[in-house]
PDB file of C-alpha atoms in Angstrom:
ATOM      1  CA  GLU A   1     -25.392  21.917  26.115  1.00  0.00           C
ATOM      2  CA  LEU A   2     -25.277  23.089  22.452  1.00  0.00           C
ATOM      3  CA  VAL A   3     -22.068  25.022  23.053  1.00  0.00           C
ATOM      4  CA  ARG A   4     -20.493  21.867  24.633  1.00  0.00           C
ATOM      5  CA  ILE A   5     -21.620  19.748  21.539  1.00  0.00           C
ATOM      6  CA  VAL A   6     -20.240  22.365  19.166  1.00  0.00           C
ATOM      7  CA  ASP A   7     -16.938  22.426  21.015  1.00  0.00           C
ATOM      8  CA  ASN A   8     -16.565  18.701  20.992  1.00  0.00           C
ATOM      9  CA  ILE A   9     -17.156  18.514  17.188  1.00  0.00           C
ATOM     10  CA  ALA A  10     -14.755  21.275  16.492  1.00  0.00           C
ATOM     11  CA  ARG A  11     -12.124  19.604  18.686  1.00  0.00           C
ATOM     12  CA  ASP A  12     -12.730  15.882  17.422  1.00  0.00           C
ATOM     13  CA  LYS A  13     -12.939  16.919  13.699  1.00  0.00           C
ATOM     14  CA  ASN A  14     -10.215  19.670  13.855  1.00  0.00           C
ATOM     15  CA  ILE A  15     -12.606  22.167  12.536  1.00  0.00           C
ATOM     16  CA  ASP A  16     -12.897  25.867  13.268  1.00  0.00           C
ATOM     17  CA  ARG A  17     -15.593  26.462  15.944  1.00  0.00           C
ATOM     18  CA  GLU A  18     -17.236  29.307  14.158  1.00  0.00           C
ATOM     19  CA  SER A  19     -17.557  27.011  11.133  1.00  0.00           C
ATOM     20  CA  VAL A  20     -19.545  24.507  13.172  1.00  0.00           C
ATOM     21  CA  PHE A  21     -21.906  27.265  14.457  1.00  0.00           C
ATOM     22  CA  VAL A  22     -22.494  28.466  10.856  1.00  0.00           C
ATOM     23  CA  ASP A  23     -23.138  24.799   9.685  1.00  0.00           C
ATOM     24  CA  LEU A  24     -25.638  24.449  12.503  1.00  0.00           C
ATOM     25  CA  GLU A  25     -27.520  27.677  11.693  1.00  0.00           C
ATOM     26  CA  GLU A  26     -27.658  26.768   7.916  1.00  0.00           C
ATOM     27  CA  ALA A  27     -28.892  23.290   8.806  1.00  0.00           C
ATOM     28  CA  MET A  28     -31.599  24.934  11.035  1.00  0.00           C
ATOM     29  CA  VAL A  29     -32.618  27.245   8.179  1.00  0.00           C
ATOM     30  CA  SER A  30     -33.134  24.136   5.910  1.00  0.00           C
ATOM     31  CA  ALA A  31     -35.273  22.587   8.687  1.00  0.00           C
ATOM     32  CA  VAL A  32     -37.441  25.745   9.014  1.00  0.00           C
ATOM     33  CA  ARG A  33     -37.935  25.699   5.300  1.00  0.00           C
ATOM     34  CA  LYS A  34     -38.915  22.086   5.263  1.00  0.00           C
ATOM     35  CA  HIS A  35     -41.436  22.694   7.875  1.00  0.00           C
ATOM     36  CA  PHE A  36     -43.232  25.564   6.218  1.00  0.00           C
ATOM     37  CA  GLY A  37     -42.697  24.352   2.740  1.00  0.00           C
ATOM     38  CA  GLU A  38     -41.742  27.828   1.520  1.00  0.00           C
ATOM     39  CA  SER A  39     -38.725  28.731  -0.539  1.00  0.00           C
ATOM     40  CA  GLU A  40     -39.387  32.453  -0.943  1.00  0.00           C
ATOM     41  CA  SER A  41     -39.698  33.365   2.806  1.00  0.00           C
ATOM     42  CA  GLU A  42     -36.720  34.976   4.557  1.00  0.00           C
ATOM     43  CA  ILE A  43     -35.431  32.637   7.199  1.00  0.00           C
ATOM     44  CA  VAL A  44     -32.761  33.718   9.722  1.00  0.00           C
ATOM     45  CA  VAL A  45     -31.361  31.518  12.507  1.00  0.00           C
ATOM     46  CA  ASN A  46     -28.903  32.946  15.096  1.00  0.00           C
ATOM     47  CA  ILE A  47     -27.092  30.940  17.700  1.00  0.00           C
ATOM     48  CA  ASP A  48     -25.498  32.807  20.714  1.00  0.00           C
ATOM     49  CA  ARG A  49     -21.837  31.778  20.609  1.00  0.00           C
ATOM     50  CA  ALA A  50     -21.659  31.978  24.482  1.00  0.00           C
ATOM     51  CA  THR A  51     -24.998  30.612  25.838  1.00  0.00           C
ATOM     52  CA  GLY A  52     -26.168  28.415  22.724  1.00  0.00           C
ATOM     53  CA  GLN A  53     -29.547  30.289  22.730  1.00  0.00           C
ATOM     54  CA  VAL A  54     -31.261  29.807  19.348  1.00  0.00           C
ATOM     55  CA  ASN A  55     -33.222  32.492  17.985  1.00  0.00           C
ATOM     56  CA  ALA A  56     -35.220  31.887  14.586  1.00  0.00           C
ATOM     57  CA  PHE A  57     -37.115  34.255  12.505  1.00  0.00           C
ATOM     58  CA  LYS A  58     -39.443  33.850   9.480  1.00  0.00           C
ATOM     59  CA  ASP A  59     -40.007  37.127   7.581  1.00  0.00           C
ATOM     60  CA  ASN A  60     -38.843  38.935  10.732  1.00  0.00           C
ATOM     61  CA  GLU A  61     -41.170  37.191  12.945  1.00  0.00           C
ATOM     62  CA  ALA A  62     -39.933  34.918  15.879  1.00  0.00           C
ATOM     63  CA  ILE A  63     -40.693  31.298  15.598  1.00  0.00           C
ATOM     64  CA  ASP A  64     -40.084  28.463  18.105  1.00  0.00           C
ATOM     65  CA  ILE A  65     -37.674  26.178  16.385  1.00  0.00           C
ATOM     66  CA  SER A  66     -38.287  23.417  18.975  1.00  0.00           C
ATOM     67  CA  GLN A  67     -41.882  22.899  17.648  1.00  0.00           C
ATOM     68  CA  LEU A  68     -40.818  22.074  14.221  1.00  0.00           C
ATOM     69  CA  GLY A  69     -41.337  18.238  14.402  1.00  0.00           C
ATOM     70  CA  ARG A  70     -39.473  15.065  13.428  1.00  0.00           C
ATOM     71  CA  ILE A  71     -39.099  15.328   9.799  1.00  0.00           C
ATOM     72  CA  PRO A  72     -37.592  19.005   9.888  1.00  0.00           C
ATOM     73  CA  ALA A  73     -35.283  17.842  12.535  1.00  0.00           C
ATOM     74  CA  GLN A  74     -34.082  14.830  10.280  1.00  0.00           C
ATOM     75  CA  THR A  75     -33.516  17.390   7.445  1.00  0.00           C
ATOM     76  CA  ALA A  76     -31.364  19.499   9.914  1.00  0.00           C
ATOM     77  CA  LYS A  77     -29.465  16.517  10.966  1.00  0.00           C
ATOM     78  CA  GLN A  78     -28.613  15.369   7.363  1.00  0.00           C
ATOM     79  CA  VAL A  79     -27.696  18.868   6.298  1.00  0.00           C
ATOM     80  CA  MET A  80     -25.344  19.265   9.384  1.00  0.00           C
ATOM     81  CA  ILE A  81     -23.626  15.973   8.733  1.00  0.00           C
ATOM     82  CA  GLN A  82     -23.077  16.778   5.143  1.00  0.00           C
ATOM     83  CA  LYS A  83     -21.599  20.244   5.987  1.00  0.00           C
ATOM     84  CA  ILE A  84     -19.274  18.945   8.892  1.00  0.00           C
ATOM     85  CA  ARG A  85     -18.026  16.244   6.485  1.00  0.00           C
ATOM     86  CA  ALA A  86     -17.209  19.028   3.881  1.00  0.00           C
ATOM     87  CA  ASP A  87     -15.460  21.120   6.605  1.00  0.00           C
ATOM     88  CA  GLU A  88     -13.474  18.181   7.770  1.00  0.00           C
ATOM     89  CA  ARG A  89     -12.449  17.330   4.228  1.00  0.00           C
ATOM     90  CA  ASP A  90     -11.413  20.996   3.746  1.00  0.00           C
ATOM     91  CA  SER A  91      -9.454  20.979   7.090  1.00  0.00           C
ATOM     92  CA  ILE A  92      -7.546  17.797   6.148  1.00  0.00           C
ATOM     93  CA  TYR A  93      -6.803  19.071   2.729  1.00  0.00           C
ATOM     94  CA  ALA A  94      -5.500  22.401   4.187  1.00  0.00           C
ATOM     95  CA  GLU A  95      -3.310  20.475   6.691  1.00  0.00           C
ATOM     96  CA  PHE A  96      -1.669  18.022   4.178  1.00  0.00           C
ATOM     97  CA  VAL A  97      -1.387  20.077   1.109  1.00  0.00           C
ATOM     98  CA  GLN A  98       1.226  22.298   2.837  1.00  0.00           C
ATOM     99  CA  ARG A  99       3.044  19.350   4.045  1.00  0.00           C
ATOM    100  CA  LYS A 100       3.494  17.945   0.638  1.00  0.00           C
ATOM    101  CA  GLY A 101       7.146  16.677   0.306  1.00  0.00           C
ATOM    102  CA  GLU A 102       7.662  16.025   3.898  1.00  0.00           C
ATOM    103  CA  ILE A 103       8.058  12.702   5.704  1.00  0.00           C
ATOM    104  CA  ILE A 104       5.121  11.405   7.751  1.00  0.00           C
ATOM    105  CA  SER A 105       4.915   8.432  10.158  1.00  0.00           C
ATOM    106  CA  GLY A 106       1.881   6.159  10.114  1.00  0.00           C
ATOM    107  CA  SER A 107       0.730   2.722  10.891  1.00  0.00           C
ATOM    108  CA  VAL A 108      -0.165   0.092   8.174  1.00  0.00           C
ATOM    109  CA  VAL A 109      -3.865  -0.786   7.920  1.00  0.00           C
ATOM    110  CA  ARG A 110      -4.173  -3.178   5.118  1.00  0.00           C
ATOM    111  CA  TYR A 111      -3.517  -3.765   1.357  1.00  0.00           C
ATOM    112  CA  GLU A 112      -6.280  -2.963  -1.064  1.00  0.00           C
ATOM    113  CA  GLY A 113      -5.768  -4.195  -4.644  1.00  0.00           C
ATOM    114  CA  GLY A 114      -1.994  -3.746  -4.316  1.00  0.00           C
ATOM    115  CA  THR A 115      -2.295  -0.298  -2.619  1.00  0.00           C
ATOM    116  CA  LEU A 116      -1.037   0.112   0.846  1.00  0.00           C
ATOM    117  CA  ILE A 117      -3.471   1.944   3.185  1.00  0.00           C
ATOM    118  CA  VAL A 118      -1.616   3.725   6.000  1.00  0.00           C
ATOM    119  CA  ASN A 119      -3.278   5.322   8.940  1.00  0.00           C
ATOM    120  CA  LEU A 120      -1.817   8.804   9.490  1.00  0.00           C
ATOM    121  CA  SER A 121      -4.077   9.974  12.230  1.00  0.00           C
ATOM    122  CA  HIS A 122      -7.428   9.162  13.984  1.00  0.00           C
ATOM    123  CA  ARG A 123      -9.159  10.673  10.995  1.00  0.00           C
ATOM    124  CA  THR A 124      -6.970  10.519   8.039  1.00  0.00           C
ATOM    125  CA  GLU A 125      -5.683   7.530   5.770  1.00  0.00           C
ATOM    126  CA  GLY A 126      -2.900   7.704   3.159  1.00  0.00           C
ATOM    127  CA  PHE A 127      -2.623   5.581   0.077  1.00  0.00           C
ATOM    128  CA  MET A 128       0.666   4.159  -1.196  1.00  0.00           C
ATOM    129  CA  PRO A 129       0.248   2.799  -4.863  1.00  0.00           C
ATOM    130  CA  LYS A 130       2.199  -0.317  -5.778  1.00  0.00           C
ATOM    131  CA  GLY A 131       4.590   1.686  -7.872  1.00  0.00           C
ATOM    132  CA  GLU A 132       5.452   3.863  -4.875  1.00  0.00           C
ATOM    133  CA  GLN A 133       6.273   0.839  -2.707  1.00  0.00           C
ATOM    134  CA  ILE A 134       9.773  -0.696  -2.364  1.00  0.00           C
ATOM    135  CA  MET A 135       9.840  -3.676  -4.450  1.00  0.00           C
ATOM    136  CA  GLY A 136      10.093  -7.050  -2.416  1.00  0.00           C
ATOM    137  CA  GLN A 137       8.929  -5.507   0.854  1.00  0.00           C
ATOM    138  CA  THR A 138       5.641  -6.288   2.414  1.00  0.00           C
ATOM    139  CA  HIS A 139       4.142  -4.759   5.604  1.00  0.00           C
ATOM    140  CA  ARG A 140       2.203  -6.163   8.578  1.00  0.00           C
ATOM    141  CA  PRO A 141      -1.023  -4.367   9.930  1.00  0.00           C
ATOM    142  CA  SER A 142      -0.002  -1.965  12.712  1.00  0.00           C
ATOM    143  CA  GLU A 143       3.522  -1.899  11.421  1.00  0.00           C
ATOM    144  CA  ARG A 144       5.041   1.710  11.949  1.00  0.00           C
ATOM    145  CA  LEU A 145       6.168   3.154   8.656  1.00  0.00           C
ATOM    146  CA  ARG A 146       7.763   6.372   7.357  1.00  0.00           C
ATOM    147  CA  CYS A 147       6.650   7.789   4.128  1.00  0.00           C
ATOM    148  CA  LEU A 148       7.034  10.665   1.842  1.00  0.00           C
ATOM    149  CA  ILE A 149       3.955  12.866   1.223  1.00  0.00           C
ATOM    150  CA  LEU A 150       3.974  12.918  -2.510  1.00  0.00           C
ATOM    151  CA  ASP A 151       0.793  14.356  -3.598  1.00  0.00           C
ATOM    152  CA  VAL A 152      -2.635  15.510  -2.005  1.00  0.00           C
ATOM    153  CA  LYS A 153      -5.652  15.356  -4.100  1.00  0.00           C
ATOM    154  CA  GLU A 154      -9.163  16.697  -3.200  1.00  0.00           C
ATOM    155  CA  SER A 155     -12.323  15.212  -4.807  1.00  0.00           C
ATOM    156  CA  SER A 156     -16.061  15.751  -4.028  1.00  0.00           C
ATOM    157  CA  ASN A 157     -16.077  13.111  -1.228  1.00  0.00           C
ATOM    158  CA  GLN A 158     -12.653  12.600   0.080  1.00  0.00           C
ATOM    159  CA  VAL A 159      -9.034  13.900   0.353  1.00  0.00           C
ATOM    160  CA  LYS A 160      -6.518  11.408  -1.210  1.00  0.00           C
ATOM    161  CA  ILE A 161      -3.107  11.538   0.303  1.00  0.00           C
ATOM    162  CA  ILE A 162      -0.602   9.814  -1.847  1.00  0.00           C
ATOM    163  CA  LEU A 163       2.491   8.277  -0.220  1.00  0.00           C
ATOM    164  CA  SER A 164       5.754   7.039  -1.559  1.00  0.00           C
ATOM    165  CA  ARG A 165       8.801   5.086  -0.374  1.00  0.00           C
ATOM    166  CA  THR A 166      10.543   4.894  -3.776  1.00  0.00           C
ATOM    167  CA  HIS A 167      10.791   8.604  -4.522  1.00  0.00           C
ATOM    168  CA  PRO A 168      14.431  10.025  -4.465  1.00  0.00           C
ATOM    169  CA  ASN A 169      13.073  12.859  -2.288  1.00  0.00           C
ATOM    170  CA  PHE A 170      12.242  10.195   0.444  1.00  0.00           C
ATOM    171  CA  ILE A 171      16.002   9.581   0.735  1.00  0.00           C
ATOM    172  CA  ARG A 172      16.642  13.331   0.799  1.00  0.00           C
ATOM    173  CA  ARG A 173      14.131  13.895   3.659  1.00  0.00           C
ATOM    174  CA  LEU A 174      15.587  10.752   5.602  1.00  0.00           C
ATOM    175  CA  PHE A 175      19.144  12.268   5.384  1.00  0.00           C
ATOM    176  CA  GLU A 176      17.833  15.628   6.656  1.00  0.00           C
ATOM    177  CA  LEU A 177      16.184  13.867   9.552  1.00  0.00           C
ATOM    178  CA  GLU A 178      19.181  11.740  10.504  1.00  0.00           C
ATOM    179  CA  VAL A 179      21.994  14.212   9.560  1.00  0.00           C
ATOM    180  CA  PRO A 180      21.665  17.554  11.435  1.00  0.00           C
ATOM    181  CA  GLU A 181      24.321  19.156   9.264  1.00  0.00           C
ATOM    182  CA  ILE A 182      22.231  18.581   6.289  1.00  0.00           C
ATOM    183  CA  ALA A 183      19.222  20.055   7.955  1.00  0.00           C
ATOM    184  CA  GLU A 184      21.304  22.879   8.954  1.00  0.00           C
ATOM    185  CA  LYS A 185      22.586  23.291   5.351  1.00  0.00           C
ATOM    186  CA  ILE A 186      26.181  22.844   6.386  1.00  0.00           C
ATOM    187  CA  ILE A 187      26.307  19.816   4.027  1.00  0.00           C
ATOM    188  CA  GLU A 188      24.441  19.690   0.810  1.00  0.00           C
ATOM    189  CA  ILE A 189      23.274  16.731  -1.271  1.00  0.00           C
ATOM    190  CA  ARG A 190      24.353  17.724  -4.725  1.00  0.00           C
ATOM    191  CA  VAL A 191      23.395  14.675  -6.675  1.00  0.00           C
ATOM    192  CA  LEU A 192      21.139  11.730  -5.745  1.00  0.00           C
ATOM    193  CA  ALA A 193      20.450   8.611  -7.927  1.00  0.00           C
ATOM    194  CA  ARG A 194      18.232   5.856  -6.740  1.00  0.00           C
ATOM    195  CA  GLU A 195      17.256   2.367  -7.862  1.00  0.00           C
ATOM    196  CA  ALA A 196      14.665   1.866  -5.127  1.00  0.00           C
ATOM    197  CA  GLY A 197      15.117  -1.416  -3.084  1.00  0.00           C
ATOM    198  CA  TYR A 198      18.611  -1.921  -4.508  1.00  0.00           C
ATOM    199  CA  ARG A 199      21.020   0.830  -4.342  1.00  0.00           C
ATOM    200  CA  THR A 200      21.322   4.794  -3.827  1.00  0.00           C
ATOM    201  CA  LYS A 201      24.219   6.941  -4.608  1.00  0.00           C
ATOM    202  CA  VAL A 202      24.548  10.309  -2.994  1.00  0.00           C
ATOM    203  CA  ALA A 203      27.132  12.918  -3.769  1.00  0.00           C
ATOM    204  CA  VAL A 204      27.513  15.334  -0.958  1.00  0.00           C
ATOM    205  CA  ALA A 205      29.513  18.675  -0.388  1.00  0.00           C
ATOM    206  CA  SER A 206      30.315  20.601   2.810  1.00  0.00           C
ATOM    207  CA  LEU A 207      30.016  24.472   2.947  1.00  0.00           C
ATOM    208  CA  ASP A 208      32.384  24.271   6.059  1.00  0.00           C
ATOM    209  CA  GLU A 209      35.803  23.085   5.315  1.00  0.00           C
ATOM    210  CA  LYS A 210      36.069  21.653   8.890  1.00  0.00           C
ATOM    211  CA  VAL A 211      33.213  19.278   8.280  1.00  0.00           C
ATOM    212  CA  ASP A 212      33.842  16.062   6.359  1.00  0.00           C
ATOM    213  CA  PRO A 213      30.605  15.542   4.502  1.00  0.00           C
ATOM    214  CA  VAL A 214      30.924  11.876   3.932  1.00  0.00           C
ATOM    215  CA  GLY A 215      31.893  11.170   7.621  1.00  0.00           C
ATOM    216  CA  ALA A 216      29.080  13.277   8.818  1.00  0.00           C
ATOM    217  CA  CYS A 217      26.505  11.441   6.750  1.00  0.00           C
ATOM    218  CA  VAL A 218      27.917   8.021   7.789  1.00  0.00           C
ATOM    219  CA  GLY A 219      27.986   8.975  11.569  1.00  0.00           C
ATOM    220  CA  VAL A 220      30.076   7.430  14.338  1.00  0.00           C
ATOM    221  CA  ARG A 221      30.455   3.720  13.648  1.00  0.00           C
ATOM    222  CA  GLY A 222      27.957   4.127  10.716  1.00  0.00           C
ATOM    223  CA  SER A 223      25.138   5.046  13.239  1.00  0.00           C
ATOM    224  CA  ARG A 224      23.468   7.669  11.125  1.00  0.00           C
ATOM    225  CA  ILE A 225      23.633   5.827   7.776  1.00  0.00           C
ATOM    226  CA  LYS A 226      22.444   2.568   9.541  1.00  0.00           C
ATOM    227  CA  ASN A 227      19.186   4.217  10.594  1.00  0.00           C
ATOM    228  CA  ILE A 228      18.492   5.123   7.078  1.00  0.00           C
ATOM    229  CA  VAL A 229      19.462   1.545   5.646  1.00  0.00           C
ATOM    230  CA  ASP A 230      17.205   0.043   8.293  1.00  0.00           C
ATOM    231  CA  GLU A 231      14.297   2.184   7.355  1.00  0.00           C
ATOM    232  CA  LEU A 232      14.793   1.139   3.737  1.00  0.00           C
ATOM    233  CA  GLY A 233      14.885  -2.577   4.452  1.00  0.00           C
ATOM    234  CA  GLY A 234      18.629  -3.015   3.648  1.00  0.00           C
ATOM    235  CA  GLU A 235      18.924  -0.785   0.572  1.00  0.00           C
ATOM    236  CA  LYS A 236      22.540  -0.182  -0.127  1.00  0.00           C
ATOM    237  CA  ILE A 237      23.718   3.467   0.088  1.00  0.00           C
ATOM    238  CA  ASP A 238      26.887   4.826  -1.487  1.00  0.00           C
ATOM    239  CA  ILE A 239      27.981   8.225  -0.120  1.00  0.00           C
ATOM    240  CA  VAL A 240      30.607  10.099  -2.077  1.00  0.00           C
ATOM    241  CA  ARG A 241      32.304  13.459  -2.054  1.00  0.00           C
ATOM    242  CA  TRP A 242      30.918  15.787  -4.608  1.00  0.00           C
ATOM    243  CA  ASN A 243      33.458  17.307  -7.029  1.00  0.00           C
ATOM    244  CA  GLU A 244      32.831  19.823 -10.041  1.00  0.00           C
ATOM    245  CA  SER A 245      35.010  17.438 -12.186  1.00  0.00           C
ATOM    246  CA  SER A 246      32.920  14.781 -13.615  1.00  0.00           C
ATOM    247  CA  GLN A 247      36.048  12.631 -14.046  1.00  0.00           C
ATOM    248  CA  VAL A 248      36.678  12.806 -10.190  1.00  0.00           C
ATOM    249  CA  LEU A 249      33.141  12.342  -9.243  1.00  0.00           C
ATOM    250  CA  VAL A 250      33.024   9.236 -11.183  1.00  0.00           C
ATOM    251  CA  ALA A 251      36.192   7.931  -9.618  1.00  0.00           C
ATOM    252  CA  ASN A 252      34.652   8.733  -6.102  1.00  0.00           C
ATOM    253  CA  ALA A 253      31.498   6.992  -6.957  1.00  0.00           C
ATOM    254  CA  LEU A 254      33.518   3.905  -7.945  1.00  0.00           C
ATOM    255  CA  MET A 255      35.059   3.980  -4.447  1.00  0.00           C
ATOM    256  CA  PRO A 256      32.149   5.054  -2.144  1.00  0.00           C
ATOM    257  CA  ALA A 257      32.266   4.979   1.624  1.00  0.00           C
ATOM    258  CA  LYS A 258      31.502   1.471   2.679  1.00  0.00           C
ATOM    259  CA  VAL A 259      28.275   1.153   4.569  1.00  0.00           C
TER     260      VAL A 259
END
């Protein structure tokens, strides 16, 4: 029974199974200390990982942990809850800090003082400050939304995942998702300038002379760029061919591919 409970906690909270066992052992040590009211005694609790058998010792003498009573049991429960929350927080931080700069999909939960709260998984919410939201756009609860993981911060009681839809890298990642040639590094985005909600200009270059960088980004009948524009709520995107000459680049920028 104990092993099954540990396995369920580890799975539901995405915590390492061994960490849950260690948390439980430490919680039981706290309960034993509470029961005997001694801080100097050596208390050891071991849980068999296969059978769930609990063996407890006080100063090398075996004790029956089931006889500790209600108050020590409550102590063990509170310690266990705190430790599992800390482990879960560490797990969330470890998962998302390495995804910083990636695009993630979530569903809108609510607005909170101008900040948009987005559900990223069954156990994690992201925060999109007003300055990271595209001006003029509002989102309904349960609406699916793609965002850039801008930053991940850990405090004593929570992990704060900061999201953005205004950052230029949000556009870069969308192009990588929609244009395989960019993801495969056949085409490079050399310059990107964005006024979020209004217009983005992208200068692209091809490392393969057989591949037209502008045409590849636009897609057949504009299919690729349309997906990006739709995601941005109609923001205009100008795609131009990169040129080392600033004069030619400016001329290209003044005559972008029509989208």
